[in-house]
C-alpha cells in the first residue's frame, strides 16, 4: 500500500510540474504578445506627442522671434492705436482683468455649490441626477462659440436684454468654464478620505457642518487649482467675445456694465489682421503678454496645490 501511495504521489507531483510548466509557457507567450502591443502603443503615443510639441514649439519660437523686439513696458501702458509705434494693450489688459474678476465671482460659488450637491447630497441612483451628471461632462466639450450664441440670444438681445457690455462677455465665459470647474471640484471633494466625514459625523456634527468645516478645507487646494486653470482657459477665448460686442479698437478704459470693452485675445486678433508694417510684431508681443499671464496663473495653481495639499 505504501508503494501505491508513493506512486500516486509521484504522479501527482509530475502532473503538477507539467501543469506549472504549461501555464508558465502560456503566460510567457501571452506576456510577449502584450509587451509587443505595449511597445507599439507607446511608440504611437510618443510620435503623436512629439508632433504636437514640435508644432507648439514652432509657434512659440515664431511668436518670440517677432514679438521680443517689440516687447516692453510701454505696450502695457499705451492705448490702442492704428499707429504701430504708439499702439499698446492698456485697455485690453484692463478688460481682461475685469473679465477674470467677474468670471471668478460667478463661477466659484456656482461650480463649488454644484459639486457639493452632486458629491455629498445627490442620490446617484435617481434618474435626474444621472442626467445632470452626463450633461455636465458633455457641456465641457461644447465649442465656445455656442455659449456666445446662447448669451447673445437670451442675455444680450433676448428676455434679459442687457446689451453688448462686458458683463455679457463674462456670462458667456462663465458658462464656458462652469462644467470644467464642477468636474474639477467634484474630483477634489471625492479625494477627501471617508474617514474624515465619518469622524466628524461620529462627533455629532451635522452633514452641512462636516461639509463646510472638514470636506471643503481639505479639498480646497484641488478646487482652487481647477478654478485657476479654468480661468486660464477662458481668458484666451476670442470668439464669444467678438460675437458679444467686444470692440477691436477703443481708446477709453472699459467699464463693466456700460459702454464698449475689449480684451487681450480680441486686440491681438485686431492687430494681427492689419496690413500695416509693425502690427504683426505688436500682435506677437501681445501673445507673449498673454503667455506671461497664463504662466503666472498656472504657477499660482501649482503653488497652492503643493502648499496646502495634504497626503493621506
mmCIF file of C-alpha atoms in Angstrom:
data_model
loop_
_atom_site.group_PDB
_atom_site.id
_atom_site.type_symbol
_atom_site.label_atom_id
_atom_site.label_comp_id
_atom_site.label_asym_id
_atom_site.label_seq_id
_atom_site.Cartn_x
_atom_site.Cartn_y
_atom_site.Cartn_z
ATOM 1 C CA UNK A 1 0.000 0.000 0.000
ATOM 2 C CA UNK A 2 2.897 2.325 0.739
ATOM 3 C CA UNK A 3 4.204 1.630 -2.741
ATOM 4 C CA UNK A 4 0.847 2.669 -4.246
ATOM 5 C CA UNK A 5 0.884 5.878 -2.221
ATOM 6 C CA UNK A 6 4.399 6.700 -3.346
ATOM 7 C CA UNK A 7 3.476 6.008 -6.948
ATOM 8 C CA UNK A 8 0.351 8.160 -6.692
ATOM 9 C CA UNK A 9 2.313 10.981 -5.043
ATOM 10 C CA UNK A 10 4.936 10.803 -7.783
ATOM 11 C CA UNK A 11 2.279 11.019 -10.460
ATOM 12 C CA UNK A 12 0.694 13.976 -8.685
ATOM 13 C CA UNK A 13 3.986 15.825 -8.486
ATOM 14 C CA UNK A 14 4.685 15.048 -12.133
ATOM 15 C CA UNK A 15 1.226 16.283 -13.162
ATOM 16 C CA UNK A 16 1.595 19.443 -11.080
ATOM 17 C CA UNK A 17 5.017 20.123 -12.560
ATOM 18 C CA UNK A 18 3.688 19.617 -16.073
ATOM 19 C CA UNK A 19 0.730 21.913 -15.423
ATOM 20 C CA UNK A 20 3.025 24.583 -13.964
ATOM 21 C CA UNK A 21 5.358 24.398 -16.940
ATOM 22 C CA UNK A 22 2.456 24.614 -19.369
ATOM 23 C CA UNK A 23 0.994 27.598 -17.507
ATOM 24 C CA UNK A 24 4.330 29.392 -17.436
ATOM 25 C CA UNK A 25 4.833 28.747 -21.144
ATOM 26 C CA UNK A 26 1.364 30.137 -21.920
ATOM 27 C CA UNK A 27 1.939 33.162 -19.749
ATOM 28 C CA UNK A 28 5.304 33.755 -21.407
ATOM 29 C CA UNK A 29 3.744 33.713 -24.857
ATOM 30 C CA UNK A 30 0.882 35.933 -23.667
ATOM 31 C CA UNK A 31 3.295 38.309 -21.951
ATOM 32 C CA UNK A 32 5.393 38.522 -25.098
ATOM 33 C CA UNK A 33 2.327 39.486 -27.118
ATOM 34 C CA UNK A 34 1.303 42.078 -24.547
ATOM 35 C CA UNK A 35 4.807 43.530 -24.457
ATOM 36 C CA UNK A 36 4.824 43.908 -28.238
ATOM 37 C CA UNK A 37 1.450 45.631 -28.231
ATOM 38 C CA UNK A 38 2.516 47.872 -25.366
ATOM 39 C CA UNK A 39 5.667 48.908 -27.227
ATOM 40 C CA UNK A 40 3.696 49.678 -30.387
ATOM 41 C CA UNK A 41 1.158 51.698 -28.397
ATOM 42 C CA UNK A 42 3.903 53.603 -26.548
ATOM 43 C CA UNK A 43 5.624 54.331 -29.855
ATOM 44 C CA UNK A 44 2.419 55.723 -31.375
ATOM 45 C CA UNK A 45 1.868 57.908 -28.298
ATOM 46 C CA UNK A 46 5.459 59.151 -28.425
ATOM 47 C CA UNK A 47 5.160 60.113 -32.093
ATOM 48 C CA UNK A 48 1.816 61.862 -31.507
ATOM 49 C CA UNK A 49 3.085 63.842 -28.513
ATOM 50 C CA UNK A 50 6.282 64.734 -30.374
ATOM 51 C CA UNK A 51 4.328 66.117 -33.334
ATOM 52 C CA UNK A 52 2.146 68.205 -31.023
ATOM 53 C CA UNK A 53 5.128 69.535 -29.064
ATOM 54 C CA UNK A 54 7.094 70.336 -32.223
ATOM 55 C CA UNK A 55 4.141 72.286 -33.639
ATOM 56 C CA UNK A 56 3.656 74.172 -30.361
ATOM 57 C CA UNK A 57 7.381 74.906 -30.108
ATOM 58 C CA UNK A 58 7.429 76.226 -33.686
ATOM 59 C CA UNK A 59 4.523 78.591 -32.948
ATOM 60 C CA UNK A 60 6.128 79.839 -29.730
ATOM 61 C CA UNK A 61 9.530 80.343 -31.356
ATOM 62 C CA UNK A 62 7.943 82.316 -34.189
ATOM 63 C CA UNK A 63 5.964 84.449 -31.711
ATOM 64 C CA UNK A 64 9.045 85.174 -29.591
ATOM 65 C CA UNK A 65 11.211 85.971 -32.616
ATOM 66 C CA UNK A 66 8.685 88.507 -33.864
ATOM 67 C CA UNK A 67 7.449 89.839 -30.539
ATOM 68 C CA UNK A 68 10.540 90.154 -28.342
ATOM 69 C CA UNK A 69 11.953 93.213 -30.178
ATOM 70 C CA UNK A 70 8.594 94.965 -29.654
ATOM 71 C CA UNK A 71 8.080 93.776 -26.095
ATOM 72 C CA UNK A 72 8.438 96.413 -23.404
ATOM 73 C CA UNK A 73 6.660 98.034 -20.510
ATOM 74 C CA UNK A 74 5.296 100.698 -22.853
ATOM 75 C CA UNK A 75 2.918 98.294 -24.595
ATOM 76 C CA UNK A 76 1.221 97.745 -21.228
ATOM 77 C CA UNK A 77 0.716 101.475 -20.619
ATOM 78 C CA UNK A 78 -0.048 102.655 -24.168
ATOM 79 C CA UNK A 79 -3.594 102.787 -25.513
ATOM 80 C CA UNK A 80 -4.983 101.215 -28.644
ATOM 81 C CA UNK A 81 -3.822 102.947 -31.810
ATOM 82 C CA UNK A 82 -3.645 102.428 -35.559
ATOM 83 C CA UNK A 83 -0.005 103.517 -35.432
ATOM 84 C CA UNK A 84 2.219 100.529 -34.540
ATOM 85 C CA UNK A 85 4.757 102.775 -32.821
ATOM 86 C CA UNK A 86 2.167 104.242 -30.444
ATOM 87 C CA UNK A 87 -0.098 101.207 -30.016
ATOM 88 C CA UNK A 88 -0.386 99.200 -26.826
ATOM 89 C CA UNK A 89 -2.653 96.883 -24.850
ATOM 90 C CA UNK A 90 -3.720 99.045 -21.904
ATOM 91 C CA UNK A 91 -7.493 98.841 -22.494
ATOM 92 C CA UNK A 92 -7.268 95.160 -23.420
ATOM 93 C CA UNK A 93 -5.408 94.273 -20.216
ATOM 94 C CA UNK A 94 -7.920 96.203 -18.108
ATOM 95 C CA UNK A 95 -10.811 94.462 -19.875
ATOM 96 C CA UNK A 96 -9.176 91.061 -19.394
ATOM 97 C CA UNK A 97 -8.689 91.714 -15.671
ATOM 98 C CA UNK A 98 -12.353 92.744 -15.363
ATOM 99 C CA UNK A 99 -13.413 89.567 -17.153
ATOM 100 C CA UNK A 100 -11.214 87.413 -14.908
ATOM 101 C CA UNK A 101 -12.624 89.037 -11.767
ATOM 102 C CA UNK A 102 -16.248 88.662 -12.837
ATOM 103 C CA UNK A 103 -15.583 85.132 -14.011
ATOM 104 C CA UNK A 104 -14.137 84.136 -10.630
ATOM 105 C CA UNK A 105 -17.010 85.781 -8.735
ATOM 106 C CA UNK A 106 -19.630 83.884 -10.758
ATOM 107 C CA UNK A 107 -18.007 80.539 -11.455
ATOM 108 C CA UNK A 108 -16.613 79.736 -7.986
ATOM 109 C CA UNK A 109 -19.885 79.712 -5.996
ATOM 110 C CA UNK A 110 -21.869 78.094 -8.807
ATOM 111 C CA UNK A 111 -19.269 75.444 -9.576
ATOM 112 C CA UNK A 112 -18.393 74.553 -5.991
ATOM 113 C CA UNK A 113 -22.034 74.504 -4.854
ATOM 114 C CA UNK A 114 -22.960 72.203 -7.747
ATOM 115 C CA UNK A 115 -20.036 69.905 -6.963
ATOM 116 C CA UNK A 116 -21.001 69.742 -3.274
ATOM 117 C CA UNK A 117 -24.568 68.814 -4.134
ATOM 118 C CA UNK A 118 -23.608 66.151 -6.650
ATOM 119 C CA UNK A 119 -20.938 64.549 -4.441
ATOM 120 C CA UNK A 120 -22.306 64.948 -0.923
ATOM 121 C CA UNK A 121 -26.094 65.084 -1.150
ATOM 122 C CA UNK A 122 -27.364 63.869 -4.533
ATOM 123 C CA UNK A 123 -28.600 60.310 -4.870
ATOM 124 C CA UNK A 124 -26.655 58.932 -7.837
ATOM 125 C CA UNK A 125 -29.375 56.332 -8.455
ATOM 126 C CA UNK A 126 -32.015 58.934 -9.253
ATOM 127 C CA UNK A 127 -32.593 59.357 -12.963
ATOM 128 C CA UNK A 128 -32.430 63.160 -12.942
ATOM 129 C CA UNK A 129 -29.080 63.159 -11.135
ATOM 130 C CA UNK A 130 -27.724 60.753 -13.750
ATOM 131 C CA UNK A 131 -28.920 63.122 -16.499
ATOM 132 C CA UNK A 132 -27.259 66.079 -14.760
ATOM 133 C CA UNK A 133 -24.004 64.155 -14.393
ATOM 134 C CA UNK A 134 -23.898 63.092 -18.051
ATOM 135 C CA UNK A 135 -24.801 66.552 -19.337
ATOM 136 C CA UNK A 136 -22.130 68.274 -17.253
ATOM 137 C CA UNK A 137 -19.500 66.077 -18.875
ATOM 138 C CA UNK A 138 -20.951 66.757 -22.329
ATOM 139 C CA UNK A 139 -21.133 70.520 -21.775
ATOM 140 C CA UNK A 140 -17.393 70.627 -21.069
ATOM 141 C CA UNK A 141 -16.746 69.696 -24.721
ATOM 142 C CA UNK A 142 -19.054 72.238 -26.384
ATOM 143 C CA UNK A 143 -17.255 74.884 -28.504
ATOM 144 C CA UNK A 144 -17.006 78.363 -27.015
ATOM 145 C CA UNK A 145 -18.925 79.981 -29.872
ATOM 146 C CA UNK A 146 -22.063 78.033 -28.887
ATOM 147 C CA UNK A 147 -22.110 79.699 -25.480
ATOM 148 C CA UNK A 148 -21.632 83.036 -27.190
ATOM 149 C CA UNK A 149 -24.691 82.411 -29.360
ATOM 150 C CA UNK A 150 -26.774 81.389 -26.321
ATOM 151 C CA UNK A 151 -25.800 84.518 -24.383
ATOM 152 C CA UNK A 152 -26.455 86.670 -27.476
ATOM 153 C CA UNK A 153 -29.947 85.179 -27.843
ATOM 154 C CA UNK A 154 -31.078 85.173 -24.205
ATOM 155 C CA UNK A 155 -28.943 87.714 -22.325
ATOM 156 C CA UNK A 156 -27.880 90.395 -24.800
ATOM 157 C CA UNK A 157 -30.916 90.617 -27.097
ATOM 158 C CA UNK A 158 -33.430 88.228 -25.559
ATOM 159 C CA UNK A 159 -35.616 88.407 -22.466
ATOM 160 C CA UNK A 160 -32.884 89.952 -20.307
ATOM 161 C CA UNK A 161 -31.579 92.385 -22.925
ATOM 162 C CA UNK A 162 -28.582 93.878 -21.110
ATOM 163 C CA UNK A 163 -26.889 94.821 -24.376
ATOM 164 C CA UNK A 164 -23.334 94.421 -25.638
ATOM 165 C CA UNK A 165 -21.450 95.058 -22.415
ATOM 166 C CA UNK A 166 -18.513 93.460 -20.653
ATOM 167 C CA UNK A 167 -20.785 91.663 -18.193
ATOM 168 C CA UNK A 168 -22.370 89.726 -21.078
ATOM 169 C CA UNK A 169 -18.940 88.501 -22.137
ATOM 170 C CA UNK A 170 -18.233 87.414 -18.561
ATOM 171 C CA UNK A 171 -21.508 85.451 -18.520
ATOM 172 C CA UNK A 172 -20.506 83.608 -21.704
ATOM 173 C CA UNK A 173 -17.077 82.742 -20.302
ATOM 174 C CA UNK A 174 -18.694 81.586 -17.050
ATOM 175 C CA UNK A 175 -20.945 79.179 -18.938
ATOM 176 C CA UNK A 176 -17.922 78.004 -20.906
ATOM 177 C CA UNK A 177 -15.772 77.001 -17.912
ATOM 178 C CA UNK A 178 -18.516 76.124 -15.397
ATOM 179 C CA UNK A 179 -18.589 72.403 -16.357
ATOM 180 C CA UNK A 180 -14.798 72.244 -16.007
ATOM 181 C CA UNK A 181 -14.929 73.807 -12.530
ATOM 182 C CA UNK A 182 -17.699 71.425 -11.460
ATOM 183 C CA UNK A 183 -15.763 68.380 -12.652
ATOM 184 C CA UNK A 184 -12.513 69.535 -11.009
ATOM 185 C CA UNK A 185 -14.298 70.372 -7.739
ATOM 186 C CA UNK A 186 -16.052 67.012 -7.684
ATOM 187 C CA UNK A 187 -12.749 65.216 -8.129
ATOM 188 C CA UNK A 188 -11.209 67.233 -5.303
ATOM 189 C CA UNK A 189 -14.161 66.517 -2.969
ATOM 190 C CA UNK A 190 -14.156 62.846 -3.948
ATOM 191 C CA UNK A 191 -10.483 62.599 -2.997
ATOM 192 C CA UNK A 192 -11.230 63.529 0.640
ATOM 193 C CA UNK A 193 -10.863 60.347 2.743
ATOM 194 C CA UNK A 194 -14.192 58.969 4.030
ATOM 195 C CA UNK A 195 -12.676 58.688 7.498
ATOM 196 C CA UNK A 196 -12.780 62.497 7.823
ATOM 197 C CA UNK A 197 -16.518 62.538 7.187
ATOM 198 C CA UNK A 198 -17.138 59.541 9.440
ATOM 199 C CA UNK A 199 -15.110 61.034 12.276
ATOM 200 C CA UNK A 200 -16.893 64.379 12.067
ATOM 201 C CA UNK A 201 -20.344 62.784 11.986
ATOM 202 C CA UNK A 202 -19.414 60.472 14.859
ATOM 203 C CA UNK A 203 -18.563 63.514 16.986
ATOM 204 C CA UNK A 204 -22.052 64.903 16.440
ATOM 205 C CA UNK A 205 -21.546 67.314 13.559
ATOM 206 C CA UNK A 206 -24.349 67.715 11.053
ATOM 207 C CA UNK A 207 -23.755 66.815 7.376
ATOM 208 C CA UNK A 208 -23.544 70.509 6.462
ATOM 209 C CA UNK A 209 -21.075 71.222 9.284
ATOM 210 C CA UNK A 210 -18.986 68.283 8.109
ATOM 211 C CA UNK A 211 -19.001 69.570 4.537
ATOM 212 C CA UNK A 212 -18.266 73.191 5.472
ATOM 213 C CA UNK A 213 -15.642 72.643 8.175
ATOM 214 C CA UNK A 214 -13.957 69.404 7.127
ATOM 215 C CA UNK A 215 -14.537 68.444 3.498
ATOM 216 C CA UNK A 216 -14.197 71.860 1.842
ATOM 217 C CA UNK A 217 -10.971 72.918 3.642
ATOM 218 C CA UNK A 218 -9.411 69.576 2.770
ATOM 219 C CA UNK A 219 -10.499 69.764 -0.881
ATOM 220 C CA UNK A 220 -9.734 73.488 -1.305
ATOM 221 C CA UNK A 221 -6.271 73.037 -2.960
ATOM 222 C CA UNK A 222 -7.740 70.898 -5.722
ATOM 223 C CA UNK A 223 -10.743 73.198 -6.121
ATOM 224 C CA UNK A 224 -8.578 76.324 -6.372
ATOM 225 C CA UNK A 225 -6.293 74.628 -8.874
ATOM 226 C CA UNK A 226 -9.247 73.685 -11.074
ATOM 227 C CA UNK A 227 -10.692 77.203 -10.878
ATOM 228 C CA UNK A 228 -7.415 78.879 -11.827
ATOM 229 C CA UNK A 229 -6.817 76.525 -14.743
ATOM 230 C CA UNK A 230 -10.390 77.074 -15.962
ATOM 231 C CA UNK A 231 -9.969 80.856 -15.818
ATOM 232 C CA UNK A 232 -6.669 80.489 -17.671
ATOM 233 C CA UNK A 233 -8.513 78.738 -20.462
ATOM 234 C CA UNK A 234 -11.270 81.351 -20.553
ATOM 235 C CA UNK A 235 -9.039 84.415 -20.942
ATOM 236 C CA UNK A 236 -7.686 83.055 -24.213
ATOM 237 C CA UNK A 237 -11.109 82.845 -25.868
ATOM 238 C CA UNK A 238 -11.885 85.462 -28.510
ATOM 239 C CA UNK A 239 -14.811 84.023 -30.491
ATOM 240 C CA UNK A 240 -17.607 84.507 -27.913
ATOM 241 C CA UNK A 241 -16.323 87.984 -27.009
ATOM 242 C CA UNK A 242 -16.306 89.099 -30.655
ATOM 243 C CA UNK A 243 -19.848 87.797 -31.004
ATOM 244 C CA UNK A 244 -20.937 89.679 -27.883
ATOM 245 C CA UNK A 245 -19.679 93.085 -28.923
ATOM 246 C CA UNK A 246 -16.051 93.199 -27.825
ATOM 247 C CA UNK A 247 -14.540 96.111 -29.737
ATOM 248 C CA UNK A 248 -11.374 95.707 -31.741
ATOM 249 C CA UNK A 249 -10.480 99.363 -31.284
ATOM 250 C CA UNK A 250 -11.240 101.596 -28.271
ATOM 251 C CA UNK A 251 -9.277 104.484 -26.750
ATOM 252 C CA UNK A 252 -11.009 104.642 -23.344
ATOM 253 C CA UNK A 253 -10.847 102.292 -20.364
ATOM 254 C CA UNK A 254 -13.680 99.753 -20.424
ATOM 255 C CA UNK A 255 -16.475 99.580 -17.863
ATOM 256 C CA UNK A 256 -18.272 96.506 -16.565
ATOM 257 C CA UNK A 257 -21.914 97.491 -17.056
ATOM 258 C CA UNK A 258 -21.834 100.157 -19.755
ATOM 259 C CA UNK A 259 -20.027 101.127 -22.919
ATOM 260 C CA UNK A 260 -17.735 99.167 -25.163
ATOM 261 C CA UNK A 261 -14.989 96.864 -23.981
ATOM 262 C CA UNK A 262 -12.158 94.780 -25.348
ATOM 263 C CA UNK A 263 -9.825 92.006 -24.192
ATOM 264 C CA UNK A 264 -6.347 90.723 -24.967
ATOM 265 C CA UNK A 265 -7.285 87.977 -27.452
ATOM 266 C CA UNK A 266 -9.610 90.358 -29.307
ATOM 267 C CA UNK A 267 -6.985 93.073 -29.633
ATOM 268 C CA UNK A 268 -4.316 90.557 -30.653
ATOM 269 C CA UNK A 269 -6.652 89.409 -33.418
ATOM 270 C CA UNK A 270 -7.231 93.023 -34.469
ATOM 271 C CA UNK A 271 -3.515 93.824 -34.676
ATOM 272 C CA UNK A 272 -2.676 90.559 -36.453
ATOM 273 C CA UNK A 273 -5.164 91.140 -39.292
ATOM 274 C CA UNK A 274 -3.993 94.675 -40.078
ATOM 275 C CA UNK A 275 -1.776 95.291 -43.099
ATOM 276 C CA UNK A 276 0.439 97.997 -41.612
ATOM 277 C CA UNK A 277 4.067 97.148 -41.122
ATOM 278 C CA UNK A 278 4.817 96.621 -37.461
ATOM 279 C CA UNK A 279 1.404 95.265 -36.499
ATOM 280 C CA UNK A 280 2.435 91.598 -36.654
ATOM 281 C CA UNK A 281 5.320 92.108 -34.161
ATOM 282 C CA UNK A 282 2.891 94.018 -31.947
ATOM 283 C CA UNK A 283 0.407 91.142 -32.048
ATOM 284 C CA UNK A 284 3.228 88.699 -31.262
ATOM 285 C CA UNK A 285 4.194 90.856 -28.275
ATOM 286 C CA UNK A 286 0.577 90.647 -27.122
ATOM 287 C CA UNK A 287 0.773 86.868 -27.345
ATOM 288 C CA UNK A 288 3.848 86.953 -25.101
ATOM 289 C CA UNK A 289 1.994 89.151 -22.592
ATOM 290 C CA UNK A 290 -0.888 86.686 -22.532
ATOM 291 C CA UNK A 291 1.512 83.764 -22.107
ATOM 292 C CA UNK A 292 3.113 85.533 -19.148
ATOM 293 C CA UNK A 293 -0.315 85.980 -17.543
ATOM 294 C CA UNK A 294 -1.158 82.320 -18.132
ATOM 295 C CA UNK A 295 2.167 81.145 -16.732
ATOM 296 C CA UNK A 296 1.690 83.280 -13.631
ATOM 297 C CA UNK A 297 -1.787 81.857 -13.051
ATOM 298 C CA UNK A 298 -0.613 78.285 -13.596
ATOM 299 C CA UNK A 299 2.324 78.886 -11.242
ATOM 300 C CA UNK A 300 -0.084 80.095 -8.573
ATOM 301 C CA UNK A 301 -2.199 76.965 -9.093
ATOM 302 C CA UNK A 302 0.841 74.702 -8.706
ATOM 303 C CA UNK A 303 1.987 76.592 -5.609
ATOM 304 C CA UNK A 304 -1.431 76.336 -3.979
ATOM 305 C CA UNK A 305 -1.634 72.632 -4.702
ATOM 306 C CA UNK A 306 1.826 71.901 -3.296
ATOM 307 C CA UNK A 307 1.431 74.276 -0.344
ATOM 308 C CA UNK A 308 -1.918 73.148 1.003
ATOM 309 C CA UNK A 309 -2.411 69.637 -0.325
ATOM 310 C CA UNK A 310 -2.379 67.000 2.401
ATOM 311 C CA UNK A 311 -1.232 63.437 1.967
ATOM 312 C CA UNK A 312 -3.304 60.695 3.498
#
